[in-house]
mmCIF file of C-alpha atoms and ligand atoms in Angstrom:
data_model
loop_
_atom_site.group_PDB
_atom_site.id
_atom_site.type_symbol
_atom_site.label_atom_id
_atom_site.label_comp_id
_atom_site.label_asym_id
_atom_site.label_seq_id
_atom_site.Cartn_x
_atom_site.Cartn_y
_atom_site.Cartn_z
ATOM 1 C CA UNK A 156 -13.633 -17.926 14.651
ATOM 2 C CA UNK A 157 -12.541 -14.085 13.886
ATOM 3 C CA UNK A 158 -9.291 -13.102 15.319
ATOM 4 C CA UNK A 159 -8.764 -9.303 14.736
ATOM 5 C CA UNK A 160 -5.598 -7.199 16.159
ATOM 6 C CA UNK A 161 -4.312 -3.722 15.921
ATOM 7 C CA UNK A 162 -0.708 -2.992 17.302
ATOM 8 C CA UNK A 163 0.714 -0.109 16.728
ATOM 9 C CA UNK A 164 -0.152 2.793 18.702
ATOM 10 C CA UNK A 165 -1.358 5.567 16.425
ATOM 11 C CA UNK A 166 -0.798 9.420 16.664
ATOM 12 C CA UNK A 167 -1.783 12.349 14.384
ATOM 13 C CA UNK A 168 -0.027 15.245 14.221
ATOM 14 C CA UNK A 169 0.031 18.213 12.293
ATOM 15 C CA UNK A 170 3.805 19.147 12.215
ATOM 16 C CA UNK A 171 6.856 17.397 11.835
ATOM 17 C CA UNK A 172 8.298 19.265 14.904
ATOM 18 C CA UNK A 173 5.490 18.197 16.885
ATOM 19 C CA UNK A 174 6.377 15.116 16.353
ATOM 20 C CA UNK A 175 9.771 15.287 16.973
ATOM 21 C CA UNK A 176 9.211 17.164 20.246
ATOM 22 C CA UNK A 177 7.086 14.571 21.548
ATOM 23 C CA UNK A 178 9.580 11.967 20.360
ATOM 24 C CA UNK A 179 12.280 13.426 22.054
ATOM 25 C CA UNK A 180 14.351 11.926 18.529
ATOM 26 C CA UNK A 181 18.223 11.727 19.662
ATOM 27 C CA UNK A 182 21.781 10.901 18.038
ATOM 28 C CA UNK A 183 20.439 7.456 18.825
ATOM 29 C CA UNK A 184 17.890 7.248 16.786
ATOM 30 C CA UNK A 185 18.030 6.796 12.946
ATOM 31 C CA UNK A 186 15.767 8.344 10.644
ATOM 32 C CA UNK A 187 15.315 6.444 6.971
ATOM 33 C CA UNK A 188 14.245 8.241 4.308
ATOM 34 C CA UNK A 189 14.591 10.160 0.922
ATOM 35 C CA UNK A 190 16.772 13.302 0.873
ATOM 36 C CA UNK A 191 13.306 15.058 -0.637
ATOM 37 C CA UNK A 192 11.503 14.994 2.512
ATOM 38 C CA UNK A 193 14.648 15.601 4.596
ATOM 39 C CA UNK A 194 15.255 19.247 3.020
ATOM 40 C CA UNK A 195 11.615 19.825 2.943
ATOM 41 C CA UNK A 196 10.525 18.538 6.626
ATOM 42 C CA UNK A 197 13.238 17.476 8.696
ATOM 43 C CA UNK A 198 16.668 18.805 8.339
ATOM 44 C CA UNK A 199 16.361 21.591 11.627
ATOM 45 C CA UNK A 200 14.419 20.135 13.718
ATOM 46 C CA UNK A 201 16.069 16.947 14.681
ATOM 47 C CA UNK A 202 19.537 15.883 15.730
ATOM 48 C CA UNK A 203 20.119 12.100 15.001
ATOM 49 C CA UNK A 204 21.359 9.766 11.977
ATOM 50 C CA UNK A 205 20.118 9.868 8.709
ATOM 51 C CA UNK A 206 19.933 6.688 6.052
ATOM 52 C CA UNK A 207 19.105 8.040 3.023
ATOM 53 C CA UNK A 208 17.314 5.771 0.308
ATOM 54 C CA UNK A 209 18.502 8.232 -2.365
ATOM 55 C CA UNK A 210 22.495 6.871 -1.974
ATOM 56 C CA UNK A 211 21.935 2.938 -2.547
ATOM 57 C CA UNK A 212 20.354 4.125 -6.177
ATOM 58 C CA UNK A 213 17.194 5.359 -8.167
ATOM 59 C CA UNK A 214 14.243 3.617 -9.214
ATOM 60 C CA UNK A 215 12.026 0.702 -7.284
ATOM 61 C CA UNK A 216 14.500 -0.479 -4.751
ATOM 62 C CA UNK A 217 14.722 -4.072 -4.944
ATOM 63 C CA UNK A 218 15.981 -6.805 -2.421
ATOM 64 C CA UNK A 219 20.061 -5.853 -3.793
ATOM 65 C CA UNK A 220 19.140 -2.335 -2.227
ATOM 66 C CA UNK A 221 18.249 -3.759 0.997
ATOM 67 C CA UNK A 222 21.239 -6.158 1.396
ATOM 68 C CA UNK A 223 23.314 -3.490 1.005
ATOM 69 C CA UNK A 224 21.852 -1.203 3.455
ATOM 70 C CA UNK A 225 21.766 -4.003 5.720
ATOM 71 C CA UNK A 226 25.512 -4.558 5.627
ATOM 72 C CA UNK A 227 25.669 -0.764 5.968
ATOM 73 C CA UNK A 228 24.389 -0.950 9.515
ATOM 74 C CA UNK A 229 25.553 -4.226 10.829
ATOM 75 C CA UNK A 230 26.907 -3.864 14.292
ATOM 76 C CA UNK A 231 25.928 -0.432 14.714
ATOM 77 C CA UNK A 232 24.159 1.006 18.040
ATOM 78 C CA UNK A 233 20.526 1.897 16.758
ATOM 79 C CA UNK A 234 17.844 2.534 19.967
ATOM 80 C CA UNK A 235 15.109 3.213 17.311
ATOM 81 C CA UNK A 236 14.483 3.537 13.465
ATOM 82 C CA UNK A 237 12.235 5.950 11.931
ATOM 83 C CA UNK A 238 11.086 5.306 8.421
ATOM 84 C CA UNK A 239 9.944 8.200 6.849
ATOM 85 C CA UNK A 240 8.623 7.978 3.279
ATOM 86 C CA UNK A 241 6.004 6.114 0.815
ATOM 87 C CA UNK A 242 5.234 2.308 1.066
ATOM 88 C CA UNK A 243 8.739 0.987 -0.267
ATOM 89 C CA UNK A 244 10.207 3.189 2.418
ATOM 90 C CA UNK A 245 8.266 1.793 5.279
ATOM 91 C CA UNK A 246 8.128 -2.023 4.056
ATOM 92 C CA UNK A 247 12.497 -1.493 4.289
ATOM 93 C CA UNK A 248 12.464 0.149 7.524
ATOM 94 C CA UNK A 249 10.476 -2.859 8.924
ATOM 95 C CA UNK A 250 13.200 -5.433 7.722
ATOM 96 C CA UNK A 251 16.492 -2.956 8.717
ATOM 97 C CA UNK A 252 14.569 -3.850 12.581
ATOM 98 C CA UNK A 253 15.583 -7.616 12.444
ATOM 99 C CA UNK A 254 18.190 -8.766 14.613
ATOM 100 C CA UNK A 255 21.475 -9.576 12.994
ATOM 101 C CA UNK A 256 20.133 -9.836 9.685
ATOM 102 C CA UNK A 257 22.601 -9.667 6.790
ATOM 103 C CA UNK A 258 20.337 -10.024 3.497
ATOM 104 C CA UNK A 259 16.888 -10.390 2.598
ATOM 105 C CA UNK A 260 16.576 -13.849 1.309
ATOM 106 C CA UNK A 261 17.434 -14.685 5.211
ATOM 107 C CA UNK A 262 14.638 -12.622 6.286
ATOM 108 C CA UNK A 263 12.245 -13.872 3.516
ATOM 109 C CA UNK A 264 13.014 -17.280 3.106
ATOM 110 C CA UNK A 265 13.143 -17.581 7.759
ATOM 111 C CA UNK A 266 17.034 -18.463 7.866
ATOM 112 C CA UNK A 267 17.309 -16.063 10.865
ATOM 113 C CA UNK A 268 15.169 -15.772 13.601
ATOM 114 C CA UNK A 269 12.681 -13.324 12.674
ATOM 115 C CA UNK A 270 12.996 -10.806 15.982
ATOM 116 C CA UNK A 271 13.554 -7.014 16.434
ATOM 117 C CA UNK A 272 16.370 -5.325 18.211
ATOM 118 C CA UNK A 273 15.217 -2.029 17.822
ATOM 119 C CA UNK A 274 12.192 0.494 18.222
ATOM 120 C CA UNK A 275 10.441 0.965 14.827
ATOM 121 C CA UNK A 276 8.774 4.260 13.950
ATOM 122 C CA UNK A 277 7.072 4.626 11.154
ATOM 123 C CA UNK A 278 4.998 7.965 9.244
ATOM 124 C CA UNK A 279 3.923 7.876 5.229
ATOM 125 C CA UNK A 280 4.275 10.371 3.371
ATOM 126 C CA UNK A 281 1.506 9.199 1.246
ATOM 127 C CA UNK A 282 -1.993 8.259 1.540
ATOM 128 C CA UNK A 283 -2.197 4.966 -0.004
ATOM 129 C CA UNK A 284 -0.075 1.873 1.425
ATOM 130 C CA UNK A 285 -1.079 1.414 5.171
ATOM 131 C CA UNK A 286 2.316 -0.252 5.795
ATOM 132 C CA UNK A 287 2.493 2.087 8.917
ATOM 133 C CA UNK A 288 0.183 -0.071 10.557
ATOM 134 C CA UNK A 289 1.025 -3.597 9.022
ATOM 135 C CA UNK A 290 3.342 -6.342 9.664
ATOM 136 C CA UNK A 291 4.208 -7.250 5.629
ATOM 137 C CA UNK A 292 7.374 -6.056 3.820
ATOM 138 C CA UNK A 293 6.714 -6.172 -0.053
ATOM 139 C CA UNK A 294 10.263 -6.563 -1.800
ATOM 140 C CA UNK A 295 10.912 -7.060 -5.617
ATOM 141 C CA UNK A 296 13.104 -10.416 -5.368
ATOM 142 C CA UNK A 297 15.132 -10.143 -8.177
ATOM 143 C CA UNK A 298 15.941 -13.382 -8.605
ATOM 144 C CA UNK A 299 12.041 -14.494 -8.312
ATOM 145 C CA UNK A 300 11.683 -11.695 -10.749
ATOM 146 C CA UNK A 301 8.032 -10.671 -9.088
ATOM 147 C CA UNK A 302 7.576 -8.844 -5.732
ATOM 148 C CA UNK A 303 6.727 -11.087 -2.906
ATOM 149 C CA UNK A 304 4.897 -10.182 0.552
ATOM 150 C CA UNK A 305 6.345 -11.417 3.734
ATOM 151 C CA UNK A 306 4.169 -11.280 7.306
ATOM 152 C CA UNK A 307 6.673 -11.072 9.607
ATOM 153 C CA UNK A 308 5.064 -10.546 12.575
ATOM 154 C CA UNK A 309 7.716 -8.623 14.975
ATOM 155 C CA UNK A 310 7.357 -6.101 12.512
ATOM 156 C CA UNK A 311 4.630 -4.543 13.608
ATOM 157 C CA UNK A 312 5.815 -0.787 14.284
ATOM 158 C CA UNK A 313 6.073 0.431 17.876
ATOM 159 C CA UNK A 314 4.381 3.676 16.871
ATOM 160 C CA UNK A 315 2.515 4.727 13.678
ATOM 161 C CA UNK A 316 2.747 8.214 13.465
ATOM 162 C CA UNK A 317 0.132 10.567 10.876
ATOM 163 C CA UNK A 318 1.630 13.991 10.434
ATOM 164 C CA UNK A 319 -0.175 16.181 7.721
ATOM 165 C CA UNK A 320 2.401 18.601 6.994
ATOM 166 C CA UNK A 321 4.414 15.833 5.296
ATOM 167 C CA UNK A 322 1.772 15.548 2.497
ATOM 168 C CA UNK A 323 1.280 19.186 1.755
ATOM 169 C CA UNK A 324 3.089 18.910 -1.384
ATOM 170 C CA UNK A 325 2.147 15.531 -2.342
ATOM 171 C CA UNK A 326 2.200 15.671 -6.466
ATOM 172 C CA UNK A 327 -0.766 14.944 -8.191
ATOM 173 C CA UNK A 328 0.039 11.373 -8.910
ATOM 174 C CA UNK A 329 1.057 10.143 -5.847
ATOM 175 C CA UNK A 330 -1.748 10.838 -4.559
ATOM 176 C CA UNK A 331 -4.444 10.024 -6.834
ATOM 177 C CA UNK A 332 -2.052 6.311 -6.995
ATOM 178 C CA UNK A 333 -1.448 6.306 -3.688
ATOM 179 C CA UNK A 334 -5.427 6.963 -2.192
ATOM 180 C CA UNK A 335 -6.344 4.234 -4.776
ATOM 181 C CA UNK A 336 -4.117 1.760 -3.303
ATOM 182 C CA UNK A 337 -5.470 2.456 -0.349
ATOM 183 C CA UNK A 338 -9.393 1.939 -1.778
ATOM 184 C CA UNK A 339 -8.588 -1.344 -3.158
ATOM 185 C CA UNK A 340 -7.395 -2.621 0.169
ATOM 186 C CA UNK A 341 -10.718 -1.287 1.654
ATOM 187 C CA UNK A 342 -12.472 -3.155 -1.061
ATOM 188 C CA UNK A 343 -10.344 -6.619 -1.796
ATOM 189 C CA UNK A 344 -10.601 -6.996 2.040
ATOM 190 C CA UNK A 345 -14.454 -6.038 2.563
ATOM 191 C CA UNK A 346 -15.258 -8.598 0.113
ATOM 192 C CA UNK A 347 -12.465 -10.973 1.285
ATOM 193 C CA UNK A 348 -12.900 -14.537 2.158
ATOM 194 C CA UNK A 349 -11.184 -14.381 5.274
ATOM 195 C CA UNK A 350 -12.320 -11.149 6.599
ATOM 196 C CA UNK A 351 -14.548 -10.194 9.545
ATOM 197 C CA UNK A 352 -16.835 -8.096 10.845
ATOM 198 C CA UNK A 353 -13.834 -6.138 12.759
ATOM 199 C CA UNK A 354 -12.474 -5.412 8.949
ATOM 200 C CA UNK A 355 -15.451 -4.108 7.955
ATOM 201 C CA UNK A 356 -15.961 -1.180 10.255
ATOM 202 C CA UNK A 357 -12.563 0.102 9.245
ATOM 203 C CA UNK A 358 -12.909 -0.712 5.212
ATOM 204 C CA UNK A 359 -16.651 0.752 5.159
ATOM 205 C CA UNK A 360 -15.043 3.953 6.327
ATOM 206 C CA UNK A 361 -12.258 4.280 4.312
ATOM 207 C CA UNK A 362 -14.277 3.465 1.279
ATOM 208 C CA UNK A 363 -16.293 5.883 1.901
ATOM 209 C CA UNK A 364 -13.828 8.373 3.145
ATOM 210 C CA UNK A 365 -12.272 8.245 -0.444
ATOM 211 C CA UNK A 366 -15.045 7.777 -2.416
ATOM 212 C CA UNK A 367 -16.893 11.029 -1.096
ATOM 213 C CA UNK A 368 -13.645 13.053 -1.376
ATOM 214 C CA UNK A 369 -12.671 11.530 -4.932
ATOM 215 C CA UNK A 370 -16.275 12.646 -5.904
ATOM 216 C CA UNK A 371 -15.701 16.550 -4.781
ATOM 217 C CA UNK A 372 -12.411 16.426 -6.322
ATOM 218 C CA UNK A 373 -13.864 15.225 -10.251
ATOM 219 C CA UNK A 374 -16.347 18.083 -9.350
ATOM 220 C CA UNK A 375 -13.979 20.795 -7.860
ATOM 221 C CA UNK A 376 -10.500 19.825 -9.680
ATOM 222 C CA UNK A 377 -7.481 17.607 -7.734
ATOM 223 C CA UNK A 378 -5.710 20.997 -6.649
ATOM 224 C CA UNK A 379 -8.812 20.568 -4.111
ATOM 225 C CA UNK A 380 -7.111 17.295 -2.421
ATOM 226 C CA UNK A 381 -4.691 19.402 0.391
ATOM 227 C CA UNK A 382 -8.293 20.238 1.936
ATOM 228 C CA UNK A 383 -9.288 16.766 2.334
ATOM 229 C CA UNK A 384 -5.641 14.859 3.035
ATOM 230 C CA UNK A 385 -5.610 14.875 6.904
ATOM 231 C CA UNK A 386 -8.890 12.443 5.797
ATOM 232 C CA UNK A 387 -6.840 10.429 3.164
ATOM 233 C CA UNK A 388 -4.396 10.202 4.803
ATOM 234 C CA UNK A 389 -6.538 8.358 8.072
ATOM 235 C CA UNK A 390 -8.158 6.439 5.487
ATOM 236 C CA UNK A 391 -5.405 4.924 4.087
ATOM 237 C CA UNK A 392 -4.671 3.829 7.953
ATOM 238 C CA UNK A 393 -8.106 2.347 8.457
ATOM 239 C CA UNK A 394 -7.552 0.505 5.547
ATOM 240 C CA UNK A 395 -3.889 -0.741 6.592
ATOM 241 C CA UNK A 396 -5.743 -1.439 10.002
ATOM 242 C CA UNK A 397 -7.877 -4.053 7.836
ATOM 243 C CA UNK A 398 -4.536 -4.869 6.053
ATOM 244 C CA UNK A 399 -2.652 -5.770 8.919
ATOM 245 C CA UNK A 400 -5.369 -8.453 9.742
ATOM 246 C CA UNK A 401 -6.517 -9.723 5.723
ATOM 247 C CA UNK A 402 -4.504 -9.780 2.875
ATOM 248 C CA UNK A 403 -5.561 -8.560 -0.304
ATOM 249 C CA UNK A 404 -6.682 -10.440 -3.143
ATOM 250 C CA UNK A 405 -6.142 -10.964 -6.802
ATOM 251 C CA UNK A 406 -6.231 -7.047 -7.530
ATOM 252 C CA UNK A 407 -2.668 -7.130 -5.673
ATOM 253 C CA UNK A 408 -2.091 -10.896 -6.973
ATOM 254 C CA UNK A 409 -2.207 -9.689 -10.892
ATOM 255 C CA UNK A 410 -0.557 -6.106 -9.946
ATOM 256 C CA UNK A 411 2.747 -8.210 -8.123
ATOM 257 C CA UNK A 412 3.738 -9.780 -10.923
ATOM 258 C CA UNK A 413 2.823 -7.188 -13.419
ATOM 259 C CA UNK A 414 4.513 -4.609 -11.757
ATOM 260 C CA UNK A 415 7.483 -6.769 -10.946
ATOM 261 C CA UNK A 416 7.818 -7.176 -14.748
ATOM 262 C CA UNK A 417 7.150 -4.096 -16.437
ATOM 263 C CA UNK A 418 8.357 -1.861 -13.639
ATOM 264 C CA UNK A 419 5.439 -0.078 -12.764
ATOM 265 C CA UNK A 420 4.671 1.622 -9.418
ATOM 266 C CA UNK A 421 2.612 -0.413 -6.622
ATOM 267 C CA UNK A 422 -0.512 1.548 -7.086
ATOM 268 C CA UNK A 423 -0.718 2.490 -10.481
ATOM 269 C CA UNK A 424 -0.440 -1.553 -11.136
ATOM 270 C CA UNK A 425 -3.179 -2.043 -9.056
ATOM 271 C CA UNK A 426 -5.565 0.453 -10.578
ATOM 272 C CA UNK A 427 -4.839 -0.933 -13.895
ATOM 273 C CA UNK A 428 -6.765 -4.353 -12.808
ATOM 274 C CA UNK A 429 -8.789 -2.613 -10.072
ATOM 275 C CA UNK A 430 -12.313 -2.583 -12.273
ATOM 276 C CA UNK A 431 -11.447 -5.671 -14.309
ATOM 277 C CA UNK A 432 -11.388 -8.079 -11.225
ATOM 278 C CA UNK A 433 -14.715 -6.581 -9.418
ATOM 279 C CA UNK A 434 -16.080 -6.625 -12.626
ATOM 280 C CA UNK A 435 -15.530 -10.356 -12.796
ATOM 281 C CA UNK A 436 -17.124 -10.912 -9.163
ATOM 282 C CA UNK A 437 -20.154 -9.193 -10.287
ATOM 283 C CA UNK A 438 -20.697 -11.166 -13.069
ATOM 284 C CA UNK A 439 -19.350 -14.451 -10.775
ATOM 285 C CA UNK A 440 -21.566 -14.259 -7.970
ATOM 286 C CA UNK A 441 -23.685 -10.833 -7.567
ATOM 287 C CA UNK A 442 -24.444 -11.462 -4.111
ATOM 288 C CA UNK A 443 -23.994 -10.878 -0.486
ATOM 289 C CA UNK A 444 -20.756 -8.869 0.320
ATOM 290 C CA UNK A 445 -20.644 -7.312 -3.273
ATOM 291 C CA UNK A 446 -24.113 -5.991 -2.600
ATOM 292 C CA UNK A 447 -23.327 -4.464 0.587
ATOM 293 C CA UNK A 448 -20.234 -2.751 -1.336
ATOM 294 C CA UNK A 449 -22.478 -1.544 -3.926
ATOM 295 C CA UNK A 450 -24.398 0.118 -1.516
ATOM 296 C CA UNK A 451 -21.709 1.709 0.698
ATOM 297 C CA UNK A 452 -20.564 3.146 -3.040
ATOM 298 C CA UNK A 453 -24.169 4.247 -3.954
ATOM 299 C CA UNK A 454 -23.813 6.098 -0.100
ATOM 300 C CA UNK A 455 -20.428 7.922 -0.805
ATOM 301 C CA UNK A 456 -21.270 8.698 -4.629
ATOM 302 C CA UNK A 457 -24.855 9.849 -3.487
ATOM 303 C CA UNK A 458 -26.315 7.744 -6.595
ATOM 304 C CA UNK A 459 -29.162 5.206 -6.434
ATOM 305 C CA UNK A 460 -28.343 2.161 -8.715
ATOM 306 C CA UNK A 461 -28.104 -1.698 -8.996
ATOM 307 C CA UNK A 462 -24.769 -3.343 -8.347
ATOM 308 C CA UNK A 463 -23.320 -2.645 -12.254
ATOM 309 C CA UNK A 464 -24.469 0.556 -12.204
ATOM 310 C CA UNK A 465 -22.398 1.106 -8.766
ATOM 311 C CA UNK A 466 -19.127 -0.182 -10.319
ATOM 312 C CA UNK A 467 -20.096 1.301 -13.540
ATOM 313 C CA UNK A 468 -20.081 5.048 -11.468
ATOM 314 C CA UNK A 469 -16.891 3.682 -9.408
ATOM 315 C CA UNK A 470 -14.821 3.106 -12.754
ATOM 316 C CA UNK A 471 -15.895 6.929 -14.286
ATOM 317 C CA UNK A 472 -14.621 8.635 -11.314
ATOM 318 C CA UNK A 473 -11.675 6.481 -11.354
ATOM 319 C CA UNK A 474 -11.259 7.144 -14.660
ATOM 320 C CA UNK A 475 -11.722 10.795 -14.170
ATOM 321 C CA UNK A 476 -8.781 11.080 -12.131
ATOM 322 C CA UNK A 477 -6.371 8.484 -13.725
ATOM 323 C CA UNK A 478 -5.869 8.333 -17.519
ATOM 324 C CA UNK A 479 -7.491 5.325 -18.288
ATOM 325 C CA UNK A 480 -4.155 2.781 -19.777
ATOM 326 C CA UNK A 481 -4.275 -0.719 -21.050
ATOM 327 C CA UNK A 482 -1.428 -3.132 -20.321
ATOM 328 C CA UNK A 483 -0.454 -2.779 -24.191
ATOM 329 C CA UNK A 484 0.701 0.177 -23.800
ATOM 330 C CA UNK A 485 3.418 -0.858 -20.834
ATOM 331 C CA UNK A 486 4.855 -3.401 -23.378
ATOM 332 C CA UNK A 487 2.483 -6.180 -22.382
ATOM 333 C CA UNK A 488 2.201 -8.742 -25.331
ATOM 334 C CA UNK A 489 -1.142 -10.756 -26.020
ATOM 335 C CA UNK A 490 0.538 -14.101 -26.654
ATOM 336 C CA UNK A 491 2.273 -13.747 -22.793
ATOM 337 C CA UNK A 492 -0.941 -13.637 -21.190
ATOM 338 C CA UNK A 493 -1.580 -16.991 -20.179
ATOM 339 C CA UNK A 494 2.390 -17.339 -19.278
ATOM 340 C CA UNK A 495 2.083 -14.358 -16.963
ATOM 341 C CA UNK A 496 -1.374 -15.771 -15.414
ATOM 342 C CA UNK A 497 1.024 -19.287 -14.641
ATOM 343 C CA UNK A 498 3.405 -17.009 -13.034
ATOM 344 C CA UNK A 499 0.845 -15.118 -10.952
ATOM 345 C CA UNK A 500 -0.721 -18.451 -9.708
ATOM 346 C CA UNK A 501 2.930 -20.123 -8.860
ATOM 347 C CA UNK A 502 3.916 -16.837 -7.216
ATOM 348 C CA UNK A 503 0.690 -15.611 -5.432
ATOM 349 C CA UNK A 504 -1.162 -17.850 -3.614
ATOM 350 C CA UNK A 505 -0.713 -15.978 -0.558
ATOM 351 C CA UNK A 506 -3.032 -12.974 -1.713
ATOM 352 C CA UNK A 507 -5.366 -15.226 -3.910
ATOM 353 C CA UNK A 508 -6.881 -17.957 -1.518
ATOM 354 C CA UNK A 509 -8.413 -14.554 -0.359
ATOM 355 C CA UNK A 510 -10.098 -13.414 -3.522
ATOM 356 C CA UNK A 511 -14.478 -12.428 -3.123
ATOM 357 C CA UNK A 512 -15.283 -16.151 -5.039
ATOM 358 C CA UNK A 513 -12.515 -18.598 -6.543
ATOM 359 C CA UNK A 514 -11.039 -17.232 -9.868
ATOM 360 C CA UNK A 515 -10.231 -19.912 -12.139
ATOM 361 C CA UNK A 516 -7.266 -20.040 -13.973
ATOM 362 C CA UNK A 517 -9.624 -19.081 -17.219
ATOM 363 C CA UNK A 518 -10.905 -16.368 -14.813
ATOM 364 C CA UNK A 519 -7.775 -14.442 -14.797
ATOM 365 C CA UNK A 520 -6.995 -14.995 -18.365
ATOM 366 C CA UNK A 521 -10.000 -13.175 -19.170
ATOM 367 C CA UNK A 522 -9.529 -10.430 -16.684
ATOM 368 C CA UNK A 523 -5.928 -9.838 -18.049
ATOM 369 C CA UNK A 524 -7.749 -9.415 -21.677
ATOM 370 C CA UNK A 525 -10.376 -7.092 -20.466
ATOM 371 C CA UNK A 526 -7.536 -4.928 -19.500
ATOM 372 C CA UNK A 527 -5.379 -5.852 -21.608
HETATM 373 FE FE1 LIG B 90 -1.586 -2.114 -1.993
#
């Protein structure tokens, strides 16, 4: 059985104005979002309210940020919310949408009804996250001390809006973060247990979307990406499309908790174990789907080699355009390995029933060391 569903409806634009103009946006809408992109983008060319991440506090917001946002808006009149910003902006603006809810661990743990009583809008600012087109809120749960997913399925935007101009400053490591992320969806969910041959269309693309640009950009220099982002940036949807309908698997599983702990940025967690876990497939089970993903690399990278030499070409160019660093050096200490491994299989089982071939708990003890 394959069950495969897209929901929002999707627009690219090139200008914010555009946007707005087709939007008709009013002083009942609310836009949320950073103050960055409201100077930069937005400030004249929209009359409505503004929620601004930047006054609940710096840093990765965490479920405390929410909570108080949410008790912030309680009881106001909101026709639609737009979330403008990266991944952490978008996964919020999806839970401000529930009705009457007054915290997170309501929303998370399904103490409230989990319905909308509002429009939801949402455009990234990045290239990376797909959240615009997903259903799952990632929050750091402070008390949990790891960030959790939750699929909550009224969440699915209204609208999922593309607008280029928003990225034409994007810095350097955003993006190169950000359009990884976005790779190792495409990847953990082509080779995913649960996906389907819907998935596929839209990961094959993306991977090879990113993987044809990344390889231009190692040539020609990352002040080259601006040419290519109106692509990124629709890759990074195609993969969210695959997203919405497939979790990840244990690239995202290890990267939660990691992250969580050491306070490290969604995608940069994830690259860190990116090579370490498809390494470990290929030396699992070199087979079937992993095959086919070697070859859609070989396609993009325009190189003709065996499945190690695929991931061994995949891991230069990564490396090419992130500074290769080992867990070590974010404070990571070899005798909390294993503990951290317990944590990620008490905390994660959501993302890592989905992984290519079982991982053992041994498994992902020795991925942590190869990357460690
Ligand atoms: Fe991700």
């Amino acid at each position: 059985m394959y069950h495969f569903q897209l929901v929002p409806s999707i627009y690219e634009f090139e200008k914010f104005h555009e946007f707005a103009e087709r939007f008709n946006i009013s002083p009942e809408d609310v836009i949320f979002t950073e103050k960055l992109f409201y100077e930069r983008y937005i400030k004249d060319k929209v009359q409505c309210r503004f929620i601004f991440l930047d006054d609940y506090g710096l840093g990765e917001p965490s479920d405390l940020v929410i909570d108080k946002i949410l008790k912030d808006i309680r009881g106001q009149e909101i026709k639609r919310i737009i979330g403008i910003g990266g991944g952490t902006i978008l996964d919020i603006t999806k839970l401000l949408c529930i009705k009457d809810a007054s915290s997170t661990e309501e929303i998370f743990e399904s103490k409230i009804p989990l319905v909308r009583d509002k429009e939801l809008i949402l455009i990234p600012t990045t290239c990376g996250t797909g959240s615009e087109v997903t259903c799952v809120s990632v929050v750091d749960i402070t008390k949990k001390k790891t960030k959790i997913g939750k699929r909550i399925d009224a969440n699915f935007a209204d609208s999922a809006v593309l607008i280029e101009e928003l990225l034409d400053s994007i810095p350097e490591n955003v993006f190169t973060y950000s359009s990884a992320d976005a790779l190792i969806h495409a990847m953990e969910i082509f080779v995913a247990r649960t996906g389907n041959p819907y998935n596929d269309v839209f990961c094959k693309e993306a991977i090879k979307i990113i993987l044809s640009n990344y390889r231009k950009l190692v040539k020609n220099g990352l002040e080259e990406r601006f040419k290519y982002i109106r692509e990124f940036l629709r890759a990074a949807t195609f993969a969210g499309i695959a997203l919405s309908n497939t979790t990840c698997g244990a690239v995202h599983a290890l990267s939660m908790h990691f992250g969580s702990v050491h306070n490290v940025p969604h995608g940069e967690s994830n690259v860190r174990f990116f090579m370490g876990v498809f390494k470990k497939y290929a030396e699992l089970a070199p087979e079937g789907k992993l095959l086919e993903l070697s070859r859609i690399i070989n396609e993009a990278l325009e190189i003709d080699t065996d499945l190690l030499g695929s991931f061994q070409a995949l891991e230069e160019i990564i490396n090419h355009l992130i500074p290769r660093k080992r867990l070590r050096e974010y404070g990571v200490k070899a005798e909390n390995i294993e503990h951290y491994v317990d944590k990620v299989i008490e905390t994660q089982q959501r993302l890592l029933v989905n992984n290519y071939v079982e991982l053992s708990r041994d498994d992902l003890i020795s991925i942590y060391r190869s990357v460690y």
